[in-house]
mmCIF file of C-alpha atoms and ligand atoms in Angstrom:
data_model
loop_
_atom_site.group_PDB
_atom_site.id
_atom_site.type_symbol
_atom_site.label_atom_id
_atom_site.label_comp_id
_atom_site.label_asym_id
_atom_site.label_seq_id
_atom_site.Cartn_x
_atom_site.Cartn_y
_atom_site.Cartn_z
ATOM 1 C CA MET A 1 137.588 92.844 108.272
ATOM 2 C CA THR A 2 134.930 94.860 106.379
ATOM 3 C CA ALA A 3 131.250 93.894 106.542
ATOM 4 C CA PRO A 4 129.902 92.312 103.301
ATOM 5 C CA ARG A 5 128.123 94.891 101.072
ATOM 6 C CA VAL A 6 124.343 95.010 101.359
ATOM 7 C CA LEU A 7 122.593 96.136 98.108
ATOM 8 C CA GLN A 8 120.186 98.827 99.242
ATOM 9 C CA THR A 9 116.848 99.592 97.619
ATOM 10 C CA ALA A 10 117.582 103.329 97.752
ATOM 11 C CA ASP A 11 120.754 105.109 98.718
ATOM 12 C CA PRO A 12 120.498 108.880 99.537
ATOM 13 C CA ARG A 13 124.113 108.964 100.822
ATOM 14 C CA ALA A 14 125.392 107.809 97.404
ATOM 15 C CA ALA A 15 123.356 110.658 95.904
ATOM 16 C CA TYR A 16 125.028 113.096 98.177
ATOM 17 C CA GLN A 17 128.537 111.642 97.555
ATOM 18 C CA ALA A 18 127.993 111.913 93.726
ATOM 19 C CA ALA A 19 127.608 115.743 94.008
ATOM 20 C CA ALA A 20 129.450 116.316 97.383
ATOM 21 C CA ASP A 21 131.673 119.240 96.208
ATOM 22 C CA GLU A 22 128.735 121.145 94.700
ATOM 23 C CA ILE A 23 126.426 120.416 97.651
ATOM 24 C CA LEU A 24 129.014 121.606 100.163
ATOM 25 C CA ALA A 25 129.655 124.719 98.131
ATOM 26 C CA ALA A 26 125.903 125.427 97.961
ATOM 27 C CA ILE A 27 125.558 124.899 101.758
ATOM 28 C CA ARG A 28 128.462 127.296 102.439
ATOM 29 C CA ARG A 29 126.965 129.883 100.163
ATOM 30 C CA VAL A 30 123.765 129.801 102.120
ATOM 31 C CA LEU A 31 125.450 129.778 105.526
ATOM 32 C CA GLU A 32 127.525 132.832 104.665
ATOM 33 C CA SER A 33 124.531 134.631 103.120
ATOM 34 C CA GLY A 34 122.797 135.102 106.510
ATOM 35 C CA HIS A 35 119.441 134.473 104.704
ATOM 36 C CA TYR A 36 117.996 131.182 105.715
ATOM 37 C CA ILE A 37 114.204 131.228 104.993
ATOM 38 C CA LEU A 38 112.386 132.145 101.792
ATOM 39 C CA GLY A 39 115.220 133.986 100.038
ATOM 40 C CA PRO A 40 117.053 133.940 96.672
ATOM 41 C CA GLU A 41 117.809 130.219 96.680
ATOM 42 C CA VAL A 42 114.130 129.211 97.066
ATOM 43 C CA GLU A 43 113.243 131.749 94.353
ATOM 44 C CA ALA A 44 115.886 130.426 91.974
ATOM 45 C CA PHE A 45 114.910 126.829 92.674
ATOM 46 C CA GLU A 46 111.208 127.613 92.098
ATOM 47 C CA ARG A 47 112.055 129.285 88.763
ATOM 48 C CA GLY A 48 114.305 126.422 87.748
ATOM 49 C CA PHE A 49 111.928 123.657 88.617
ATOM 50 C CA ALA A 50 109.039 125.479 86.929
ATOM 51 C CA LYS A 51 111.121 125.693 83.698
ATOM 52 C CA TYR A 52 112.114 122.024 83.987
ATOM 53 C CA LEU A 53 108.427 120.963 84.314
ATOM 54 C CA GLY A 54 107.048 123.371 81.776
ATOM 55 C CA ALA A 55 104.802 124.931 84.400
ATOM 56 C CA ALA A 56 104.112 128.592 84.921
ATOM 57 C CA HIS A 57 104.550 128.560 88.643
ATOM 58 C CA VAL A 58 106.271 126.502 91.330
ATOM 59 C CA VAL A 59 105.938 127.260 95.099
ATOM 60 C CA GLY A 60 108.283 125.563 97.529
ATOM 61 C CA VAL A 61 106.880 124.278 100.849
ATOM 62 C CA ALA A 62 108.012 122.212 103.772
ATOM 63 C CA SER A 63 107.101 118.641 102.564
ATOM 64 C CA GLY A 64 105.137 116.641 99.955
ATOM 65 C CA THR A 65 102.298 116.135 102.390
ATOM 66 C CA ASP A 66 102.005 119.933 102.904
ATOM 67 C CA ALA A 67 102.140 120.461 99.081
ATOM 68 C CA LEU A 68 99.147 118.224 98.619
ATOM 69 C CA GLU A 69 97.233 119.792 101.457
ATOM 70 C CA LEU A 70 97.887 123.341 100.390
ATOM 71 C CA ALA A 71 97.303 122.570 96.713
ATOM 72 C CA LEU A 72 93.821 121.059 97.709
ATOM 73 C CA ARG A 73 93.026 124.021 99.884
ATOM 74 C CA ALA A 74 94.098 126.578 97.333
ATOM 75 C CA ALA A 75 91.858 124.708 94.744
ATOM 76 C CA GLY A 76 88.985 125.371 96.985
ATOM 77 C CA ILE A 77 88.618 121.919 98.667
ATOM 78 C CA LYS A 78 87.025 122.425 102.082
ATOM 79 C CA ALA A 79 85.614 120.641 105.140
ATOM 80 C CA GLY A 80 83.154 117.987 104.157
ATOM 81 C CA ASP A 81 84.216 117.652 100.570
ATOM 82 C CA ARG A 82 85.003 114.173 99.054
ATOM 83 C CA VAL A 83 88.275 113.545 97.163
ATOM 84 C CA VAL A 84 88.853 110.475 95.090
ATOM 85 C CA THR A 85 92.214 108.770 95.223
ATOM 86 C CA VAL A 86 93.850 105.342 95.360
ATOM 87 C CA ALA A 87 94.612 103.102 98.381
ATOM 88 C CA ASN A 88 98.065 101.817 97.214
ATOM 89 C CA THR A 89 99.885 105.024 98.027
ATOM 90 C CA ALA A 90 101.862 106.618 100.885
ATOM 91 C CA THR A 91 99.637 107.326 103.861
ATOM 92 C CA ALA A 92 100.597 110.945 103.201
ATOM 93 C CA THR A 93 98.276 111.197 100.174
ATOM 94 C CA VAL A 94 95.252 110.494 102.348
ATOM 95 C CA ALA A 95 96.536 112.345 105.383
ATOM 96 C CA ALA A 96 96.819 115.487 103.154
ATOM 97 C CA ILE A 97 93.261 115.089 101.877
ATOM 98 C CA GLU A 98 92.079 114.820 105.494
ATOM 99 C CA LEU A 99 94.233 117.822 106.618
ATOM 100 C CA ALA A 100 92.437 119.895 103.926
ATOM 101 C CA GLY A 101 89.220 118.802 105.703
ATOM 102 C CA ALA A 102 87.995 116.378 103.096
ATOM 103 C CA LYS A 103 87.181 112.714 103.172
ATOM 104 C CA ALA A 104 89.116 110.326 100.822
ATOM 105 C CA VAL A 105 87.165 108.060 98.554
ATOM 106 C CA PHE A 106 89.127 105.104 97.248
ATOM 107 C CA VAL A 107 88.913 103.585 93.734
ATOM 108 C CA ASP A 108 90.743 100.547 92.306
ATOM 109 C CA ILE A 109 93.879 100.606 90.167
ATOM 110 C CA ASP A 110 94.804 99.436 86.716
ATOM 111 C CA PRO A 111 96.569 96.062 86.967
ATOM 112 C CA HIS A 112 99.350 97.058 84.494
ATOM 113 C CA SER A 113 100.330 100.579 85.591
ATOM 114 C CA MET A 114 99.308 100.054 89.176
ATOM 115 C CA THR A 115 97.883 103.628 89.108
ATOM 116 C CA MET A 116 94.256 104.875 89.264
ATOM 117 C CA ASP A 117 91.918 102.911 86.917
ATOM 118 C CA PRO A 118 89.938 105.628 84.946
ATOM 119 C CA ASP A 119 86.993 103.140 84.616
ATOM 120 C CA ALA A 120 86.852 102.708 88.315
ATOM 121 C CA LEU A 121 86.932 106.552 88.762
ATOM 122 C CA GLU A 122 84.035 106.837 86.303
ATOM 123 C CA ALA A 123 81.973 104.077 88.046
ATOM 124 C CA CYS A 124 82.549 105.731 91.427
ATOM 125 C CA LEU A 125 81.190 109.124 90.038
ATOM 126 C CA VAL A 126 77.938 107.663 88.725
ATOM 127 C CA ARG A 127 77.206 105.701 91.846
ATOM 128 C CA SER A 128 74.001 107.076 93.289
ATOM 129 C CA GLY A 129 73.229 108.260 96.781
ATOM 130 C CA GLU A 130 76.549 110.003 97.616
ATOM 131 C CA ALA A 131 77.622 113.586 97.322
ATOM 132 C CA LYS A 132 79.717 114.212 94.176
ATOM 133 C CA PRO A 133 83.424 114.398 94.906
ATOM 134 C CA SER A 134 85.049 117.834 94.394
ATOM 135 C CA ALA A 135 88.542 116.635 93.420
ATOM 136 C CA VAL A 136 90.564 113.664 92.316
ATOM 137 C CA VAL A 137 94.195 113.001 93.424
ATOM 138 C CA PRO A 138 95.834 110.549 90.855
ATOM 139 C CA VAL A 139 99.142 109.258 92.165
ATOM 140 C CA HIS A 140 102.033 108.759 89.590
ATOM 141 C CA LEU A 141 103.309 105.779 91.430
ATOM 142 C CA TYR A 142 106.830 104.193 91.242
ATOM 143 C CA GLY A 143 107.785 106.719 88.596
ATOM 144 C CA HIS A 144 104.994 105.721 86.153
ATOM 145 C CA PRO A 145 102.388 108.251 85.128
ATOM 146 C CA ALA A 146 98.738 107.740 85.961
ATOM 147 C CA ASP A 147 96.424 107.973 82.917
ATOM 148 C CA LEU A 148 95.985 111.808 83.241
ATOM 149 C CA PRO A 149 94.496 112.306 79.729
ATOM 150 C CA ARG A 150 91.571 110.053 80.661
ATOM 151 C CA ILE A 151 91.292 111.010 84.323
ATOM 152 C CA GLY A 152 91.490 114.696 83.386
ATOM 153 C CA ALA A 153 88.667 114.288 80.773
ATOM 154 C CA ILE A 154 86.444 112.515 83.334
ATOM 155 C CA ALA A 155 87.203 115.131 85.979
ATOM 156 C CA GLN A 156 86.238 117.907 83.563
ATOM 157 C CA THR A 157 82.981 116.259 82.662
ATOM 158 C CA HIS A 158 82.136 115.988 86.353
ATOM 159 C CA GLY A 159 83.378 119.455 87.325
ATOM 160 C CA MET A 160 86.148 118.181 89.591
ATOM 161 C CA ALA A 161 89.622 119.595 90.263
ATOM 162 C CA VAL A 162 92.614 117.348 89.473
ATOM 163 C CA ILE A 163 95.556 117.591 91.932
ATOM 164 C CA GLU A 164 98.369 115.321 90.841
ATOM 165 C CA ASP A 165 100.453 113.502 93.396
ATOM 166 C CA CYS A 166 103.931 113.620 91.717
ATOM 167 C CA ALA A 167 105.965 112.608 94.828
ATOM 168 C CA GLN A 168 107.384 109.612 92.998
ATOM 169 C CA ALA A 169 107.649 110.890 89.421
ATOM 170 C CA HIS A 170 109.907 113.903 88.952
ATOM 171 C CA GLY A 171 110.480 114.164 85.220
ATOM 172 C CA ALA A 172 108.057 111.446 84.097
ATOM 173 C CA THR A 173 106.153 112.199 80.845
ATOM 174 C CA ILE A 174 102.941 111.465 79.050
ATOM 175 C CA ARG A 175 103.117 112.152 75.264
ATOM 176 C CA GLY A 176 106.280 114.109 75.951
ATOM 177 C CA ARG A 177 104.722 116.378 78.522
ATOM 178 C CA ARG A 178 105.948 116.189 82.137
ATOM 179 C CA VAL A 179 103.593 115.060 84.871
ATOM 180 C CA GLY A 180 102.778 117.963 87.194
ATOM 181 C CA THR A 181 101.348 120.047 84.332
ATOM 182 C CA PHE A 182 98.143 118.198 83.662
ATOM 183 C CA GLY A 183 95.924 119.034 86.672
ATOM 184 C CA GLN A 184 94.955 122.262 88.272
ATOM 185 C CA ALA A 185 97.918 121.774 90.521
ATOM 186 C CA ALA A 186 100.521 119.106 91.383
ATOM 187 C CA ALA A 187 102.417 118.250 94.512
ATOM 188 C CA PHE A 188 106.056 117.154 94.707
ATOM 189 C CA SER A 189 107.942 115.707 97.669
ATOM 190 C CA PHE A 190 111.739 116.091 97.956
ATOM 191 C CA TYR A 191 112.148 113.482 100.622
ATOM 192 C CA PRO A 192 115.769 112.318 100.411
ATOM 193 C CA THR A 193 115.058 108.957 98.585
ATOM 194 C CA LYS A 194 112.993 110.607 95.897
ATOM 195 C CA ASN A 195 114.237 111.005 92.296
ATOM 196 C CA LEU A 196 114.787 114.645 93.162
ATOM 197 C CA GLY A 197 115.742 114.470 96.846
ATOM 198 C CA ALA A 198 116.816 117.052 99.384
ATOM 199 C CA ILE A 199 118.914 116.400 102.446
ATOM 200 C CA GLY A 200 115.949 116.744 104.747
ATOM 201 C CA ASP A 201 112.266 117.496 104.099
ATOM 202 C CA GLY A 202 110.931 119.574 101.288
ATOM 203 C CA GLY A 203 108.063 119.851 98.822
ATOM 204 C CA ALA A 204 106.592 122.009 96.047
ATOM 205 C CA ILE A 205 103.387 122.868 94.238
ATOM 206 C CA ALA A 206 103.351 123.325 90.543
ATOM 207 C CA THR A 207 100.521 125.055 88.635
ATOM 208 C CA ASN A 208 99.738 127.048 85.596
ATOM 209 C CA ASP A 209 97.045 128.970 87.502
ATOM 210 C CA ALA A 210 98.421 132.327 88.810
ATOM 211 C CA ARG A 211 95.551 132.679 91.312
ATOM 212 C CA LEU A 212 96.206 129.231 92.809
ATOM 213 C CA ALA A 213 99.913 129.875 93.098
ATOM 214 C CA ASP A 214 99.176 133.216 94.873
ATOM 215 C CA GLN A 215 96.839 131.363 97.294
ATOM 216 C CA VAL A 216 99.519 128.749 98.092
ATOM 217 C CA ARG A 217 102.100 131.552 98.699
ATOM 218 C CA LEU A 218 99.620 133.024 101.268
ATOM 219 C CA LEU A 219 98.850 129.676 102.851
ATOM 220 C CA ARG A 220 102.559 128.689 103.288
ATOM 221 C CA GLN A 221 103.274 131.675 105.486
ATOM 222 C CA TYR A 222 100.430 132.553 107.894
ATOM 223 C CA GLY A 223 98.319 134.155 105.091
ATOM 224 C CA TRP A 224 100.859 136.977 104.725
ATOM 225 C CA ARG A 225 101.143 138.977 101.547
ATOM 226 C CA GLN A 226 102.671 141.836 103.712
ATOM 227 C CA ARG A 227 104.670 140.818 106.718
ATOM 228 C CA TYR A 228 102.573 140.609 110.003
ATOM 229 C CA VAL A 229 99.272 141.059 108.154
ATOM 230 C CA SER A 230 97.350 137.823 107.698
ATOM 231 C CA GLU A 231 95.051 138.173 104.676
ATOM 232 C CA SER A 232 93.721 134.641 105.178
ATOM 233 C CA PRO A 233 94.281 131.821 107.694
ATOM 234 C CA GLY A 234 97.542 130.097 106.816
ATOM 235 C CA LYS A 235 100.265 128.032 108.353
ATOM 236 C CA ASN A 236 103.996 127.684 108.425
ATOM 237 C CA SER A 237 105.176 125.474 105.531
ATOM 238 C CA ARG A 238 108.292 126.995 104.110
ATOM 239 C CA LEU A 239 111.037 125.360 101.988
ATOM 240 C CA ASP A 240 114.298 126.658 103.603
ATOM 241 C CA GLU A 241 117.251 128.159 101.796
ATOM 242 C CA LEU A 242 119.600 125.318 102.519
ATOM 243 C CA GLN A 243 117.305 122.626 100.990
ATOM 244 C CA ALA A 244 116.525 124.856 98.076
ATOM 245 C CA ALA A 245 120.238 125.391 97.350
ATOM 246 C CA ILE A 246 120.856 121.631 97.504
ATOM 247 C CA LEU A 247 117.877 120.997 95.286
ATOM 248 C CA ARG A 248 119.261 123.334 92.685
ATOM 249 C CA VAL A 249 122.377 121.131 92.494
ATOM 250 C CA LYS A 250 120.206 118.001 92.393
ATOM 251 C CA LEU A 251 117.855 119.385 89.744
ATOM 252 C CA ALA A 252 120.764 119.970 87.368
ATOM 253 C CA ARG A 253 121.451 116.139 87.618
ATOM 254 C CA LEU A 254 117.880 114.915 87.535
ATOM 255 C CA ASP A 255 117.699 113.965 83.909
ATOM 256 C CA ALA A 256 121.041 112.106 84.026
ATOM 257 C CA ASP A 257 119.892 110.252 87.142
ATOM 258 C CA ASN A 258 116.565 109.326 85.580
ATOM 259 C CA GLN A 259 118.451 108.136 82.431
ATOM 260 C CA ARG A 260 120.558 105.940 84.724
ATOM 261 C CA ARG A 261 117.492 104.508 86.409
ATOM 262 C CA LYS A 262 115.970 103.762 82.952
ATOM 263 C CA THR A 263 119.118 101.899 81.887
ATOM 264 C CA LEU A 264 119.044 99.809 85.088
ATOM 265 C CA ALA A 265 115.369 99.126 84.608
ATOM 266 C CA GLY A 266 116.110 97.933 81.023
ATOM 267 C CA GLU A 267 118.779 95.577 82.377
ATOM 268 C CA TYR A 268 116.407 94.249 84.947
ATOM 269 C CA LEU A 269 113.719 93.578 82.248
ATOM 270 C CA ARG A 270 116.117 92.006 79.870
ATOM 271 C CA ARG A 271 117.643 89.651 82.432
ATOM 272 C CA LEU A 272 114.348 88.806 84.175
ATOM 273 C CA ALA A 273 112.360 88.107 81.097
ATOM 274 C CA GLY A 274 112.212 84.300 81.741
ATOM 275 C CA ALA A 275 111.697 84.566 85.529
ATOM 276 C CA LYS A 276 108.457 83.411 87.219
ATOM 277 C CA LEU A 277 107.454 86.897 88.117
ATOM 278 C CA GLU A 278 105.159 89.642 86.841
ATOM 279 C CA LEU A 279 107.446 92.423 85.542
ATOM 280 C CA PRO A 280 106.570 96.100 85.330
ATOM 281 C CA THR A 281 105.448 97.601 82.036
ATOM 282 C CA VAL A 282 105.394 101.122 80.683
ATOM 283 C CA ALA A 283 102.290 102.456 78.800
ATOM 284 C CA PRO A 284 103.153 103.199 75.135
ATOM 285 C CA ASP A 285 102.685 106.985 75.467
ATOM 286 C CA CYS A 286 104.511 107.363 78.759
ATOM 287 C CA GLU A 287 108.125 107.611 80.116
ATOM 288 C CA SER A 288 108.594 106.174 83.585
ATOM 289 C CA VAL A 289 111.356 107.614 85.735
ATOM 290 C CA TRP A 290 111.626 104.266 87.664
ATOM 291 C CA HIS A 291 111.374 105.535 91.176
ATOM 292 C CA GLN A 292 110.878 101.912 92.076
ATOM 293 C CA PHE A 293 111.339 98.659 90.090
ATOM 294 C CA VAL A 294 108.408 96.544 91.249
ATOM 295 C CA VAL A 295 107.955 92.885 90.496
ATOM 296 C CA ARG A 296 104.958 90.839 91.523
ATOM 297 C CA THR A 297 104.599 87.195 92.706
ATOM 298 C CA PRO A 298 102.324 85.358 95.036
ATOM 299 C CA ALA A 299 105.468 83.914 96.580
ATOM 300 C CA ARG A 300 106.674 87.424 97.557
ATOM 301 C CA GLU A 301 107.789 86.569 101.125
ATOM 302 C CA ALA A 302 109.848 83.540 99.958
ATOM 303 C CA LEU A 303 111.577 85.604 97.229
ATOM 304 C CA ARG A 304 112.193 88.394 99.820
ATOM 305 C CA SER A 305 113.908 86.182 102.279
ATOM 306 C CA HIS A 306 115.940 84.451 99.502
ATOM 307 C CA LEU A 307 117.324 87.847 98.423
ATOM 308 C CA ALA A 308 117.918 88.970 101.993
ATOM 309 C CA GLY A 309 119.964 85.858 102.466
ATOM 310 C CA ALA A 310 122.128 86.953 99.585
ATOM 311 C CA GLY A 311 122.639 90.518 101.034
ATOM 312 C CA ILE A 312 120.028 92.116 98.754
ATOM 313 C CA GLN A 313 117.666 94.489 100.505
ATOM 314 C CA THR A 314 114.154 94.754 99.074
ATOM 315 C CA ALA A 315 111.108 96.899 100.078
ATOM 316 C CA VAL A 316 107.240 96.520 99.994
ATOM 317 C CA LEU A 317 105.681 99.925 99.056
ATOM 318 C CA TYR A 318 102.984 99.443 100.314
ATOM 319 C CA PRO A 319 102.112 96.214 102.242
ATOM 320 C CA VAL A 320 98.682 97.381 103.572
ATOM 321 C CA PRO A 321 96.318 99.435 101.424
ATOM 322 C CA ILE A 322 95.067 102.505 103.215
ATOM 323 C CA HIS A 323 91.496 101.144 103.531
ATOM 324 C CA ARG A 324 92.864 98.234 105.480
ATOM 325 C CA GLN A 325 94.888 100.372 107.886
ATOM 326 C CA PRO A 326 93.574 101.011 111.462
ATOM 327 C CA ALA A 327 93.357 104.832 110.990
ATOM 328 C CA TYR A 328 91.280 104.606 107.725
ATOM 329 C CA ARG A 329 89.676 101.116 107.937
ATOM 330 C CA ASP A 330 86.615 100.423 105.717
ATOM 331 C CA ASP A 331 85.763 96.769 105.881
ATOM 332 C CA LYS A 332 82.842 97.157 103.387
ATOM 333 C CA LEU A 333 85.160 98.388 100.570
ATOM 334 C CA ASP A 334 86.739 95.851 98.184
ATOM 335 C CA LEU A 335 89.441 96.912 95.844
ATOM 336 C CA PRO A 336 90.606 93.543 94.430
ATOM 337 C CA VAL A 337 93.406 94.718 92.190
ATOM 338 C CA THR A 338 94.866 96.973 94.873
ATOM 339 C CA GLU A 339 94.709 94.238 97.446
ATOM 340 C CA ARG A 340 96.331 91.659 95.215
ATOM 341 C CA THR A 341 99.016 94.037 94.269
ATOM 342 C CA CYS A 342 99.824 94.944 97.863
ATOM 343 C CA ARG A 343 100.079 91.238 98.647
ATOM 344 C CA GLU A 344 102.399 90.394 95.737
ATOM 345 C CA LEU A 345 104.627 93.378 95.014
ATOM 346 C CA LEU A 346 108.344 93.644 95.747
ATOM 347 C CA CYS A 347 110.571 96.616 95.182
ATOM 348 C CA LEU A 348 114.054 95.607 93.989
ATOM 349 C CA PRO A 349 117.106 97.842 94.564
ATOM 350 C CA MET A 350 116.831 100.877 92.251
ATOM 351 C CA HIS A 351 118.825 104.032 92.524
ATOM 352 C CA PRO A 352 121.379 105.883 90.260
ATOM 353 C CA GLY A 353 124.289 104.644 92.499
ATOM 354 C CA LEU A 354 123.781 101.061 91.357
ATOM 355 C CA GLY A 355 125.949 99.527 88.518
ATOM 356 C CA PRO A 356 125.170 96.890 85.938
ATOM 357 C CA ALA A 357 127.002 94.355 88.153
ATOM 358 C CA ASP A 358 124.576 94.997 91.000
ATOM 359 C CA VAL A 359 121.596 94.440 88.705
ATOM 360 C CA GLU A 360 123.234 91.284 87.373
ATOM 361 C CA LEU A 361 123.739 89.974 90.978
ATOM 362 C CA VAL A 362 120.104 90.614 91.855
ATOM 363 C CA CYS A 363 118.828 88.960 88.619
ATOM 364 C CA ARG A 364 121.075 86.024 89.144
ATOM 365 C CA GLN A 365 119.642 85.439 92.618
ATOM 366 C CA ILE A 366 116.080 85.832 91.381
ATOM 367 C CA LEU A 367 116.631 83.437 88.447
ATOM 368 C CA SER A 368 118.064 80.761 90.692
ATOM 369 C CA TRP A 369 115.126 81.179 93.108
ATOM 370 C CA SER A 370 112.740 81.128 90.137
ATOM 371 C CA VAL A 371 114.228 77.873 88.743
ATOM 372 C CA ALA A 372 113.794 76.235 92.213
ATOM 373 C CA GLN A 373 110.037 77.244 92.146
ATOM 374 C CA ARG A 374 109.222 75.127 89.075
HETATM 375 C C1 LIG B 1 103.052 109.099 96.740
HETATM 376 C C2 LIG B 1 103.452 109.951 97.840
HETATM 377 N N1 LIG B 1 102.656 111.101 98.195
HETATM 378 C C3 LIG B 1 103.025 111.902 99.119
HETATM 379 C C4 LIG B 1 104.187 111.824 99.835
HETATM 380 C C5 LIG B 1 104.515 112.662 100.930
HETATM 381 O O1 LIG B 1 105.747 113.415 100.851
HETATM 382 P P1 LIG B 1 106.522 113.850 102.100
HETATM 383 O O2 LIG B 1 107.112 112.578 102.814
HETATM 384 O O3 LIG B 1 107.549 114.803 101.603
HETATM 385 O O4 LIG B 1 105.560 114.532 103.041
HETATM 386 C C6 LIG B 1 105.117 110.740 99.471
HETATM 387 C C7 LIG B 1 106.374 110.536 100.175
HETATM 388 O O5 LIG B 1 106.560 109.683 101.027
HETATM 389 C C8 LIG B 1 104.728 109.800 98.432
HETATM 390 O O6 LIG B 1 105.460 108.810 98.106
#
């Protein structure tokens, strides 16, 4: 007897299976080349991803966390600096700010996009009595762009660097321009469940600034320009040849995968229009790449257990905002929109391996739950 199928929120194995022949050929090519670290595959992937984004430079590193840390360091962020970001993000965003030696300052989010509220950023900058932050890290969350045109203008007025966290938004656009090209630099993660996912860890920095790209190249390998000669203090954060070769295969499929996510999201929105839920929206000048499909309800836990009973997995990204977590606790800070969002959000299954029948099943279960709520 086969076990009943559980609908997963993300499915990296399905992503591998969809391109298995090409991925296995890419792996074999690397294994037989004898070149495993920082070689032709990494260079080709960096060129390909830069072209895809419309950025002048891409530098591959070992993870999204490292990409953020190295981008901040290359942009001149140093010990004691303050960096503004949001609290409804992966802990990695804040860990990277701290790894660069800086302190994270949290501002609230916009209730519609669930990304950084530019008004809250502005208010934080005019608050007296605190040193002015040196950088801002907006997070393009769930595949939806943060308001980079406004955040960028505010940052420019206040002389701050903008480092975009693009870990959840490969291919998303604002006014037709891809995220990752708005700030001084941007950080991408290739964690296996991301829209562009490796089969292991990986990350990259994108930038139009040749000097910043050069700095990151030094930082990712012991400060070496010439082997065994450290020009500056660096670390080991290299993207390996196997992951780069796999990412080249995945990059060629990224737009089609994102289009599939968009179709599934459209189906969810259409079918759930009457449900007792807050549905996600897309800002008029933006294209989301639907990394997550996030609904909100004060009855989140009840809906979650109803769906679990029907074999439908859900996720909560993120249940506890960073300023309420033991490592970063700040009891004096109130971020009401962030806190409500973290209490109410639920991520429904969303990945290119889903079919319309899967979305229909999820929606049918949500609608029957929703009717029982009235
Ligand atoms: C918003 C965000 N920032 C940063 C990261 C860190 O990426 P990585 O897990 O590759 O270090 C992630 C991934 O979990 C993320 O979702």
